[in-house]
Amino acid sequence: MKNLLLKKWYLSFLLFALLDTTSHAQQIAPFKENDRVVFLGNSITDGGHYHSYIWLYYMTRFPAMNLTVLNAGIGGDTVWEMLRRIDGDVFSKQPTVLFTTFGMNDTGYLEYNEQEADKFADQKVEESRQGYMQMEERYKQLVDTRIVLLGSSPYDEHVKIADNTPLKSKNKAMLRVVDFQRESAQANGWEFYDFNQPMSAFSARMQKDDPYFTLSGNDRVHPDLDGHMVMAYLILKAQGFSGTKVAEMDIDAAHGKVLVSENCSLSDLHKTAAGWNFDYQANALPYPLDTVARGWGSKKSQYDAMAVVPFMEEMNQELLRVRGLKGNYKLLIDQVEIGSWSATAFEKGINLAALDHTPQYQQARRIMYLNEERWEIERRFRDYAWVQYNFFQPKGLLNANNRKAIEVFQEHEQSDGWLRAKGDLYAKAMFPEIRKAWNDEMELLLQAIKRTSVPQKRTISLVRI
């Protein structure tokens, strides 16, 4: 049993070592002040959370930064559909950083289990490459926009899913799309990161113990919320945030002095009859992790990703270390009892970011919920974009929103389930007043996030038990 555990630990170590090497080779520059970051993609971006989880990291870690992150995904898109809407739906957002990911829809589906699957794969990959060559030319014309190409999250052929026959070698075709994306990034001096291989490696590692585990969702295609948090982790790691703490406090109680105050300031450290008191002013907040499986079809939560990646250890450390204590002590923050630990535990260090009932974590949770509300409203715009670009644009009615558009919509909705599902939303969104109201609501939420994200000075007390 011990040898088995050592073997699993060693395999995990090798995987994270590989990811470390990969992340340095594929470094993505961190976002900067006033960046407008646009994520262009298919349904994995459209209905996904990875971009909102990345923004949440910046909201809590850099509360004073002016940053905008925008969703430009549309379900079902290949690179060709993205190309058709690139002006009105992507460049119009005025990105300073443009992430682009495609490949899942480009490579096709059911034909992989039919005859001449290899020929089909060759055809689909070439079609995607031809479309991308046109997109590449458009990107070359952009001024002052950083281009980041993302290899698609994988199609998981190996997970066991009842009543879902895997499409053999589909992911191999997707990796060929990743290859020409990588080559383009290298040729043009753009940034590149591949989701496919590290996510496949994570799933393969977990499947050794649980063959039903996957980061690619219950359809092998769409990552659940744990998968999206893994994607966010990978981007943040590629941006160099591994090892960056929320804050670190190191206090020598025996001599009454502060040894370390990283990304925070400590003041008024003094001994009391019961223990020690000091004021703690952090520059950032801990990253809040949602434990609810939100959204249609979700079965896992953002927090479930912690079983897969060392996000807490690498990027969410709010460390309190106190040396020279004796016995056991209660920890209070703003008079709220957080817990009790031994002097040995305090000397080793306590990660306050792992404690969801601290005042600063509760402050961060409010930001998380505000950001989730913002995401929900933004999703309405993505459904509206689907109607405009995937339905109306081919019919010459892009943004018409007139009686003719309504008649064409009604003519097709009974035979098109996807269109029918968006009928009520389009009936509202076709009116500019409604869209403006939604935009105004998102702006109010962002203003509330700005106000809420300012770290507050906290009083920390250690009380001898």
GROMACS .gro file of N, CA, C and O in nm, residues 162-276:
model
  460
  162ALA      N    1  -2.212   0.631  -1.920
  162ALA     CA    2  -2.320   0.542  -1.964
  162ALA      C    3  -2.390   0.601  -2.087
  162ALA      O    4  -2.416   0.721  -2.094
  163ASP      N    5  -2.417   0.515  -2.183
  163ASP     CA    6  -2.491   0.552  -2.304
  163ASP      C    7  -2.423   0.664  -2.384
  163ASP      O    8  -2.488   0.746  -2.447
  164ASN      N    9  -2.290   0.668  -2.378
  164ASN     CA   10  -2.216   0.767  -2.454
  164ASN      C   11  -2.092   0.700  -2.513
  164ASN      O   12  -1.991   0.683  -2.445
  165THR      N   13  -2.104   0.658  -2.639
  165THR     CA   14  -1.993   0.590  -2.706
  165THR      C   15  -1.888   0.693  -2.747
  165THR      O   16  -1.922   0.790  -2.816
  166PRO      N   17  -1.763   0.675  -2.707
  166PRO     CA   18  -1.661   0.774  -2.743
  166PRO      C   19  -1.632   0.777  -2.892
  166PRO      O   20  -1.643   0.675  -2.961
  167LEU      N   21  -1.597   0.893  -2.940
  167LEU     CA   22  -1.558   0.912  -3.080
  167LEU      C   23  -1.408   0.887  -3.092
  167LEU      O   24  -1.327   0.966  -3.044
  168LYS      N   25  -1.373   0.778  -3.153
  168LYS     CA   26  -1.234   0.733  -3.155
  168LYS      C   27  -1.145   0.831  -3.232
  168LYS      O   28  -1.175   0.867  -3.346
  169SER      N   29  -1.039   0.871  -3.167
  169SER     CA   30  -0.934   0.956  -3.227
  169SER      C   31  -0.980   1.098  -3.260
  169SER      O   32  -0.908   1.170  -3.329
  170LYS      N   33  -1.096   1.140  -3.209
  170LYS     CA   34  -1.136   1.280  -3.231
  170LYS      C   35  -1.035   1.375  -3.168
  170LYS      O   36  -0.997   1.476  -3.229
  171ASN      N   37  -0.990   1.341  -3.047
  171ASN     CA   38  -0.898   1.433  -2.982
  171ASN      C   39  -0.764   1.441  -3.055
  171ASN      O   40  -0.696   1.544  -3.051
  172LYS      N   41  -0.725   1.335  -3.123
  172LYS     CA   42  -0.603   1.340  -3.203
  172LYS      C   43  -0.617   1.444  -3.315
  172LYS      O   44  -0.522   1.517  -3.345
  173ALA      N   45  -0.735   1.450  -3.375
  173ALA     CA   46  -0.759   1.553  -3.477
  173ALA      C   47  -0.754   1.692  -3.415
  173ALA      O   48  -0.700   1.787  -3.474
  174MET      N   49  -0.809   1.706  -3.293
  174MET     CA   50  -0.805   1.835  -3.226
  174MET      C   51  -0.662   1.878  -3.197
  174MET      O   52  -0.629   1.997  -3.207
  175LEU      N   53  -0.577   1.783  -3.163
  175LEU     CA   54  -0.438   1.815  -3.136
  175LEU      C   55  -0.366   1.864  -3.262
  175LEU      O   56  -0.271   1.943  -3.254
  176ARG      N   57  -0.413   1.821  -3.378
  176ARG     CA   58  -0.355   1.871  -3.504
  176ARG      C   59  -0.393   2.019  -3.525
  176ARG      O   60  -0.313   2.097  -3.579
  177VAL      N   61  -0.513   2.056  -3.481
  177VAL     CA   62  -0.551   2.197  -3.484
  177VAL      C   63  -0.464   2.276  -3.387
  177VAL      O   64  -0.417   2.387  -3.418
  178VAL      N   65  -0.442   2.220  -3.268
  178VAL     CA   66  -0.353   2.284  -3.170
  178VAL      C   67  -0.215   2.308  -3.231
  178VAL      O   68  -0.153   2.412  -3.210
  179ASP      N   69  -0.168   2.210  -3.308
  179ASP     CA   70  -0.035   2.220  -3.368
  179ASP      C   71  -0.024   2.341  -3.461
  179ASP      O   72   0.074   2.416  -3.456
  180PHE      N   73  -0.126   2.363  -3.547
  180PHE     CA   74  -0.111   2.478  -3.638
  180PHE      C   75  -0.135   2.610  -3.566
  180PHE      O   76  -0.083   2.715  -3.607
  181GLN      N   77  -0.209   2.607  -3.456
  181GLN     CA   78  -0.221   2.727  -3.374
  181GLN      C   79  -0.085   2.762  -3.313
  181GLN      O   80  -0.043   2.879  -3.314
  182ARG      N   81  -0.019   2.662  -3.259
  182ARG     CA   82   0.113   2.683  -3.199
  182ARG      C   83   0.212   2.737  -3.302
  182ARG      O   84   0.286   2.832  -3.275
  183GLU      N   85   0.212   2.678  -3.419
  183GLU     CA   86   0.303   2.721  -3.525
  183GLU      C   87   0.275   2.866  -3.566
  183GLU      O   88   0.368   2.944  -3.590
  184SER      N   89   0.147   2.902  -3.573
  184SER     CA   90   0.112   3.039  -3.608
  184SER      C   91   0.159   3.137  -3.503
  184SER      O   92   0.212   3.244  -3.535
  185ALA      N   93   0.140   3.100  -3.375
  185ALA     CA   94   0.184   3.188  -3.267
  185ALA      C   95   0.335   3.210  -3.273
  185ALA      O   96   0.383   3.322  -3.257
  186GLN      N   97   0.408   3.102  -3.297
  186GLN     CA   98   0.554   3.114  -3.305
  186GLN      C   99   0.595   3.201  -3.424
  186GLN      O  100   0.685   3.285  -3.411
  187ALA      N  101   0.529   3.183  -3.537
  187ALA     CA  102   0.566   3.258  -3.658
  187ALA      C  103   0.535   3.406  -3.644
  187ALA      O  104   0.606   3.490  -3.702
  188ASN      N  105   0.432   3.440  -3.569
  188ASN     CA  106   0.387   3.579  -3.561
  188ASN      C  107   0.429   3.650  -3.432
  188ASN      O  108   0.396   3.767  -3.413
  189GLY      N  109   0.499   3.578  -3.344
  189GLY     CA  110   0.539   3.640  -3.218
  189GLY      C  111   0.422   3.660  -3.124
  189GLY      O  112   0.425   3.751  -3.040
  190TRP      N  113   0.318   3.575  -3.135
  190TRP     CA  114   0.202   3.582  -3.046
  190TRP      C  115   0.221   3.485  -2.931
  190TRP      O  116   0.310   3.400  -2.932
  191GLU      N  117   0.135   3.497  -2.832
  191GLU     CA  118   0.140   3.407  -2.717
  191GLU      C  119   0.051   3.286  -2.743
  191GLU      O  120  -0.045   3.293  -2.820
  192PHE      N  121   0.085   3.176  -2.675
  192PHE     CA  122   0.013   3.051  -2.699
  192PHE      C  123   0.007   2.970  -2.570
  192PHE      O  124   0.103   2.968  -2.492
  193TYR      N  125  -0.108   2.905  -2.550
  193TYR     CA  126  -0.117   2.807  -2.441
  193TYR      C  127  -0.211   2.695  -2.485
  193TYR      O  128  -0.314   2.720  -2.547
  194ASP      N  129  -0.173   2.572  -2.451
  194ASP     CA  130  -0.253   2.455  -2.488
  194ASP      C  131  -0.325   2.402  -2.366
  194ASP      O  132  -0.262   2.353  -2.272
  195PHE      N  133  -0.459   2.411  -2.364
  195PHE     CA  134  -0.539   2.348  -2.259
  195PHE      C  135  -0.541   2.196  -2.274
  195PHE      O  136  -0.554   2.123  -2.176
  196ASN      N  137  -0.533   2.147  -2.398
  196ASN     CA  138  -0.567   2.009  -2.428
  196ASN      C  139  -0.480   1.909  -2.353
  196ASN      O  140  -0.532   1.821  -2.283
  197GLN      N  141  -0.350   1.921  -2.367
  197GLN     CA  142  -0.262   1.818  -2.311
  197GLN      C  143  -0.258   1.817  -2.159
  197GLN      O  144  -0.269   1.709  -2.099
  198PRO      N  145  -0.245   1.932  -2.090
  198PRO     CA  146  -0.247   1.925  -1.943
  198PRO      C  147  -0.381   1.878  -1.887
  198PRO      O  148  -0.384   1.802  -1.790
  199MET      N  149  -0.494   1.919  -1.947
  199MET     CA  150  -0.624   1.874  -1.898
  199MET      C  151  -0.641   1.724  -1.922
  199MET      O  152  -0.696   1.653  -1.837
  200SER      N  153  -0.594   1.676  -2.036
  200SER     CA  154  -0.599   1.532  -2.062
  200SER      C  155  -0.515   1.456  -1.960
  200SER      O  156  -0.555   1.350  -1.911
  201ALA      N  157  -0.398   1.513  -1.925
  201ALA     CA  158  -0.311   1.448  -1.828
  201ALA      C  159  -0.376   1.445  -1.689
  201ALA      O  160  -0.368   1.344  -1.618
  202PHE      N  161  -0.440   1.554  -1.650
  202PHE     CA  162  -0.510   1.556  -1.521
  202PHE      C  163  -0.620   1.450  -1.517
  202PHE      O  164  -0.633   1.375  -1.420
  203SER      N  165  -0.702   1.445  -1.622
  203SER     CA  166  -0.811   1.347  -1.625
  203SER      C  167  -0.756   1.205  -1.621
  203SER      O  168  -0.808   1.119  -1.550
  204ALA      N  169  -0.650   1.179  -1.699
  204ALA     CA  170  -0.591   1.045  -1.701
  204ALA      C  171  -0.540   1.005  -1.564
  204ALA      O  172  -0.556   0.889  -1.521
  205ARG      N  173  -0.480   1.100  -1.493
  205ARG     CA  174  -0.430   1.070  -1.358
  205ARG      C  175  -0.545   1.034  -1.264
  205ARG      O  176  -0.537   0.937  -1.189
  206MET      N  177  -0.653   1.112  -1.268
  206MET     CA  178  -0.767   1.087  -1.180
  206MET      C  179  -0.840   0.958  -1.217
  206MET      O  180  -0.895   0.889  -1.132
  207GLN      N  181  -0.840   0.924  -1.346
  207GLN     CA  182  -0.911   0.805  -1.393
  207GLN      C  183  -0.844   0.675  -1.350
  207GLN      O  184  -0.906   0.569  -1.356
  208LYS      N  185  -0.720   0.682  -1.303
  208LYS     CA  186  -0.655   0.562  -1.250
  208LYS      C  187  -0.731   0.508  -1.129
  208LYS      O  188  -0.736   0.388  -1.105
  209ASP      N  189  -0.790   0.599  -1.051
  209ASP     CA  190  -0.868   0.559  -0.934
  209ASP      C  191  -1.018   0.564  -0.959
  209ASP      O  192  -1.094   0.492  -0.896
  210ASP      N  193  -1.059   0.650  -1.052
  210ASP     CA  194  -1.202   0.668  -1.079
  210ASP      C  195  -1.223   0.678  -1.229
  210ASP      O  196  -1.206   0.785  -1.287
  211PRO      N  197  -1.259   0.566  -1.294
  211PRO     CA  198  -1.272   0.568  -1.441
  211PRO      C  199  -1.386   0.656  -1.490
  211PRO      O  200  -1.395   0.682  -1.611
  212TYR      N  201  -1.471   0.705  -1.399
  212TYR     CA  202  -1.583   0.791  -1.438
  212TYR      C  203  -1.548   0.940  -1.426
  212TYR      O  204  -1.630   1.026  -1.456
  213PHE      N  205  -1.425   0.968  -1.383
  213PHE     CA  206  -1.384   1.108  -1.366
  213PHE      C  207  -1.345   1.168  -1.501
  213PHE      O  208  -1.280   1.105  -1.584
  214THR      N  209  -1.381   1.294  -1.520
  214THR     CA  210  -1.336   1.369  -1.637
  214THR      C  211  -1.345   1.518  -1.610
  214THR      O  212  -1.429   1.563  -1.531
  215LEU      N  213  -1.256   1.594  -1.674
  215LEU     CA  214  -1.265   1.740  -1.672
  215LEU      C  215  -1.342   1.792  -1.792
  215LEU      O  216  -1.359   1.912  -1.807
  216SER      N  217  -1.387   1.700  -1.878
  216SER     CA  218  -1.453   1.739  -2.003
  216SER      C  219  -1.604   1.728  -1.997
  216SER      O  220  -1.670   1.730  -2.102
  217GLY      N  221  -1.662   1.715  -1.879
  217GLY     CA  222  -1.806   1.716  -1.865
  217GLY      C  223  -1.871   1.583  -1.898
  217GLY      O  224  -1.808   1.489  -1.947
  218ASN      N  225  -2.002   1.576  -1.874
  218ASN     CA  226  -2.073   1.449  -1.891
  218ASN      C  227  -2.107   1.419  -2.036
  218ASN      O  228  -2.174   1.321  -2.064
  219ASP      N  229  -2.061   1.503  -2.130
  219ASP     CA  230  -2.078   1.474  -2.272
  219ASP      C  231  -1.942   1.460  -2.342
  219ASP      O  232  -1.936   1.453  -2.464
  220ARG      N  233  -1.834   1.456  -2.264
  220ARG     CA  234  -1.696   1.445  -2.312
  220ARG      C  235  -1.646   1.573  -2.378
  220ARG      O  236  -1.532   1.579  -2.423
  221VAL      N  237  -1.729   1.675  -2.386
  221VAL     CA  238  -1.700   1.796  -2.464
  221VAL      C  239  -1.691   1.920  -2.377
  221VAL      O  240  -1.593   1.995  -2.382
  222HIS      N  241  -1.795   1.944  -2.296
  222HIS     CA  242  -1.808   2.070  -2.223
  222HIS      C  243  -1.760   2.054  -2.079
  222HIS      O  244  -1.826   1.984  -2.000
  223PRO      N  245  -1.648   2.114  -2.042
  223PRO     CA  246  -1.601   2.104  -1.904
  223PRO      C  247  -1.707   2.151  -1.806
  223PRO      O  248  -1.779   2.249  -1.830
  224ASP      N  249  -1.719   2.078  -1.694
  224ASP     CA  250  -1.804   2.122  -1.584
  224ASP      C  251  -1.729   2.234  -1.511
  224ASP      O  252  -1.619   2.275  -1.552
  225LEU      N  253  -1.786   2.284  -1.402
  225LEU     CA  254  -1.725   2.399  -1.335
  225LEU      C  255  -1.587   2.367  -1.279
  225LEU      O  256  -1.501   2.456  -1.272
  226ASP      N  257  -1.563   2.241  -1.240
  226ASP     CA  258  -1.429   2.208  -1.195
  226ASP      C  259  -1.330   2.218  -1.310
  226ASP      O  260  -1.217   2.265  -1.293
  227GLY      N  261  -1.373   2.176  -1.429
  227GLY     CA  262  -1.287   2.189  -1.547
  227GLY      C  263  -1.257   2.333  -1.581
  227GLY      O  264  -1.144   2.368  -1.619
  228HIS      N  265  -1.357   2.420  -1.566
  228HIS     CA  266  -1.334   2.562  -1.595
  228HIS      C  267  -1.240   2.625  -1.493
  228HIS      O  268  -1.159   2.712  -1.528
  229MET      N  269  -1.247   2.581  -1.367
  229MET     CA  270  -1.152   2.632  -1.268
  229MET      C  271  -1.011   2.582  -1.298
  229MET      O  272  -0.914   2.656  -1.280
  230VAL      N  273  -0.999   2.459  -1.347
  230VAL     CA  274  -0.868   2.409  -1.388
  230VAL      C  275  -0.814   2.493  -1.503
  230VAL      O  276  -0.696   2.529  -1.507
  231MET      N  277  -0.901   2.529  -1.598
  231MET     CA  278  -0.858   2.614  -1.710
  231MET      C  279  -0.811   2.750  -1.659
  231MET      O  280  -0.709   2.804  -1.705
  232ALA      N  281  -0.886   2.807  -1.564
  232ALA     CA  282  -0.845   2.935  -1.506
  232ALA      C  283  -0.710   2.921  -1.436
  232ALA      O  284  -0.621   3.007  -1.451
  233TYR      N  285  -0.694   2.814  -1.360
  233TYR     CA  286  -0.567   2.788  -1.292
  233TYR      C  287  -0.451   2.781  -1.391
  233TYR      O  288  -0.344   2.839  -1.369
  234LEU      N  289  -0.472   2.710  -1.502
  234LEU     CA  290  -0.365   2.695  -1.601
  234LEU      C  291  -0.325   2.829  -1.662
  234LEU      O  292  -0.206   2.857  -1.682
  235ILE      N  293  -0.424   2.914  -1.692
  235ILE     CA  294  -0.392   3.047  -1.747
  235ILE      C  295  -0.318   3.131  -1.644
  235ILE      O  296  -0.217   3.195  -1.674
  236LEU      N  297  -0.368   3.131  -1.520
  236LEU     CA  298  -0.303   3.210  -1.415
  236LEU      C  299  -0.162   3.160  -1.388
  236LEU      O  300  -0.071   3.240  -1.363
  237LYS      N  301  -0.143   3.030  -1.394
  237LYS     CA  302  -0.009   2.973  -1.377
  237LYS      C  303   0.082   3.017  -1.491
  237LYS      O  304   0.198   3.053  -1.470
  238ALA      N  305   0.027   3.014  -1.614
  238ALA     CA  306   0.104   3.058  -1.730
  238ALA      C  307   0.137   3.207  -1.721
  238ALA      O  308   0.235   3.253  -1.781
  239GLN      N  309   0.055   3.283  -1.648
  239GLN     CA  310   0.082   3.425  -1.629
  239GLN      C  311   0.183   3.451  -1.518
  239GLN      O  312   0.217   3.567  -1.490
  240GLY      N  313   0.230   3.344  -1.452
  240GLY     CA  314   0.335   3.359  -1.354
  240GLY      C  315   0.291   3.380  -1.211
  240GLY      O  316   0.369   3.423  -1.126
  241PHE      N  317   0.165   3.348  -1.179
  241PHE     CA  318   0.114   3.375  -1.045
  241PHE      C  319   0.139   3.261  -0.945
  241PHE      O  320   0.104   3.275  -0.828
  242SER      N  321   0.196   3.151  -0.991
  242SER     CA  322   0.228   3.044  -0.898
  242SER      C  323   0.328   3.094  -0.794
  242SER      O  324   0.432   3.151  -0.829
  243GLY      N  325   0.297   3.074  -0.668
  243GLY     CA  326   0.385   3.121  -0.562
  243GLY      C  327   0.356   3.261  -0.513
  243GLY      O  328   0.417   3.307  -0.415
  244THR      N  329   0.263   3.330  -0.579
  244THR     CA  330   0.226   3.465  -0.537
  244THR      C  331   0.119   3.457  -0.429
  244THR      O  332   0.012   3.402  -0.451
  245LYS      N  333   0.148   3.513  -0.314
  245LYS     CA  334   0.057   3.500  -0.199
  245LYS      C  335  -0.045   3.613  -0.194
  245LYS      O  336  -0.020   3.724  -0.243
  246VAL      N  337  -0.159   3.585  -0.133
  246VAL     CA  338  -0.254   3.690  -0.097
  246VAL      C  339  -0.185   3.785   0.000
  246VAL      O  340  -0.184   3.908  -0.018
  247ALA      N  341  -0.124   3.726   0.102
  247ALA     CA  342  -0.048   3.801   0.202
  247ALA      C  343   0.030   3.701   0.285
  247ALA      O  344  -0.004   3.581   0.290
  248GLU      N  345   0.134   3.750   0.351
  248GLU     CA  346   0.208   3.666   0.445
  248GLU      C  347   0.244   3.749   0.567
  248GLU      O  348   0.302   3.858   0.555
  249MET      N  349   0.207   3.697   0.684
  249MET     CA  350   0.240   3.761   0.812
  249MET      C  351   0.327   3.665   0.892
  249MET      O  352   0.290   3.549   0.911
  250ASP      N  353   0.442   3.712   0.937
  250ASP     CA  354   0.532   3.631   1.018
  250ASP      C  355   0.572   3.714   1.139
  250ASP      O  356   0.637   3.819   1.124
  251ILE      N  357   0.532   3.668   1.256
  251ILE     CA  358   0.551   3.745   1.379
  251ILE      C  359   0.634   3.665   1.479
  251ILE      O  360   0.611   3.545   1.499
  252ASP      N  361   0.729   3.731   1.539
  252ASP     CA  362   0.810   3.673   1.647
  252ASP      C  363   0.752   3.722   1.778
  252ASP      O  364   0.780   3.834   1.824
  253ALA      N  365   0.666   3.637   1.839
  253ALA     CA  366   0.601   3.677   1.963
  253ALA      C  367   0.701   3.686   2.078
  253ALA      O  368   0.683   3.768   2.170
  254ALA      N  369   0.804   3.604   2.075
  254ALA     CA  370   0.901   3.605   2.185
  254ALA      C  371   0.971   3.740   2.198
  254ALA      O  372   1.005   3.783   2.309
  255HIS      N  373   0.991   3.808   2.084
  255HIS     CA  374   1.058   3.937   2.087
  255HIS      C  375   0.967   4.053   2.047
  255HIS      O  376   1.012   4.167   2.035
  256GLY      N  377   0.838   4.022   2.022
  256GLY     CA  378   0.741   4.127   1.994
  256GLY      C  379   0.769   4.205   1.868
  256GLY      O  380   0.757   4.329   1.868
  257LYS      N  381   0.807   4.136   1.761
  257LYS     CA  382   0.836   4.209   1.638
  257LYS      C  383   0.784   4.136   1.515
  257LYS      O  384   0.764   4.013   1.517
  258VAL      N  385   0.763   4.213   1.410
  258VAL     CA  386   0.716   4.159   1.282
  258VAL      C  387   0.837   4.121   1.199
  258VAL      O  388   0.926   4.204   1.175
  259LEU      N  389   0.842   3.996   1.154
  259LEU     CA  390   0.952   3.947   1.071
  259LEU      C  391   0.923   3.965   0.923
  259LEU      O  392   1.013   4.001   0.847
  260VAL      N  393   0.799   3.937   0.884
  260VAL     CA  394   0.760   3.945   0.743
  260VAL      C  395   0.619   4.003   0.734
  260VAL      O  396   0.530   3.964   0.811
  261SER      N  397   0.599   4.095   0.641
  261SER     CA  398   0.463   4.144   0.610
  261SER      C  399   0.457   4.161   0.458
  261SER      O  400   0.476   4.270   0.407
  262GLU      N  401   0.430   4.051   0.388
  262GLU     CA  402   0.428   4.050   0.242
  262GLU      C  403   0.289   4.084   0.190
  262GLU      O  404   0.189   4.022   0.230
  263ASN      N  405   0.280   4.182   0.103
  263ASN     CA  406   0.155   4.230   0.044
  263ASN      C  407   0.054   4.272   0.150
  263ASN      O  408  -0.068   4.259   0.132
  264CYS      N  409   0.103   4.321   0.261
  264CYS     CA  410   0.016   4.369   0.369
  264CYS      C  411   0.102   4.455   0.463
  264CYS      O  412   0.224   4.460   0.451
  265SER      N  413   0.036   4.522   0.555
  265SER     CA  414   0.108   4.594   0.659
  265SER      C  415   0.050   4.556   0.795
  265SER      O  416  -0.072   4.539   0.808
  266LEU      N  417   0.136   4.541   0.893
  266LEU     CA  418   0.095   4.507   1.029
  266LEU      C  419   0.133   4.623   1.120
  266LEU      O  420   0.243   4.679   1.109
  267SER      N  421   0.043   4.657   1.211
  267SER     CA  422   0.069   4.769   1.301
  267SER      C  423   0.009   4.742   1.438
  267SER      O  424  -0.074   4.652   1.455
  268ASP      N  425   0.055   4.822   1.534
  268ASP     CA  426   0.004   4.815   1.672
  268ASP      C  427   0.014   4.674   1.729
  268ASP      O  428  -0.079   4.625   1.795
  269LEU      N  429   0.127   4.608   1.704
  269LEU     CA  430   0.150   4.477   1.763
  269LEU      C  431   0.180   4.495   1.912
  269LEU      O  432   0.275   4.565   1.949
  270HIS      N  433   0.100   4.433   1.995
  270HIS     CA  434   0.125   4.446   2.139
  270HIS      C  435   0.073   4.324   2.215
  270HIS      O  436  -0.021   4.258   2.172
  271LYS      N  437   0.138   4.299   2.327
  271LYS     CA  438   0.100   4.187   2.413
  271LYS      C  439  -0.014   4.230   2.503
  271LYS      O  440  -0.017   4.343   2.552
  272THR      N  441  -0.109   4.142   2.522
  272THR     CA  442  -0.222   4.168   2.611
  272THR      C  443  -0.217   4.066   2.725
  272THR      O  444  -0.136   3.973   2.725
  273ALA      N  445  -0.307   4.085   2.820
  273ALA     CA  446  -0.313   3.990   2.932
  273ALA      C  447  -0.349   3.851   2.883
  273ALA      O  448  -0.307   3.750   2.943
  274ALA      N  449  -0.423   3.845   2.771
  274ALA     CA  450  -0.469   3.715   2.721
  274ALA      C  451  -0.381   3.659   2.610
  274ALA      O  452  -0.388   3.540   2.579
  275GLY      N  453  -0.299   3.745   2.546
  275GLY     CA  454  -0.222   3.696   2.432
  275GLY      C  455  -0.159   3.810   2.354
  275GLY      O  456  -0.082   3.889   2.408
  276TRP      N  457  -0.199   3.820   2.225
  276TRP     CA  458  -0.142   3.922   2.136
  276TRP      C  459  -0.251   3.984   2.049
  276TRP      O  460  -0.348   3.918   2.014
   0.00000   0.00000   0.00000
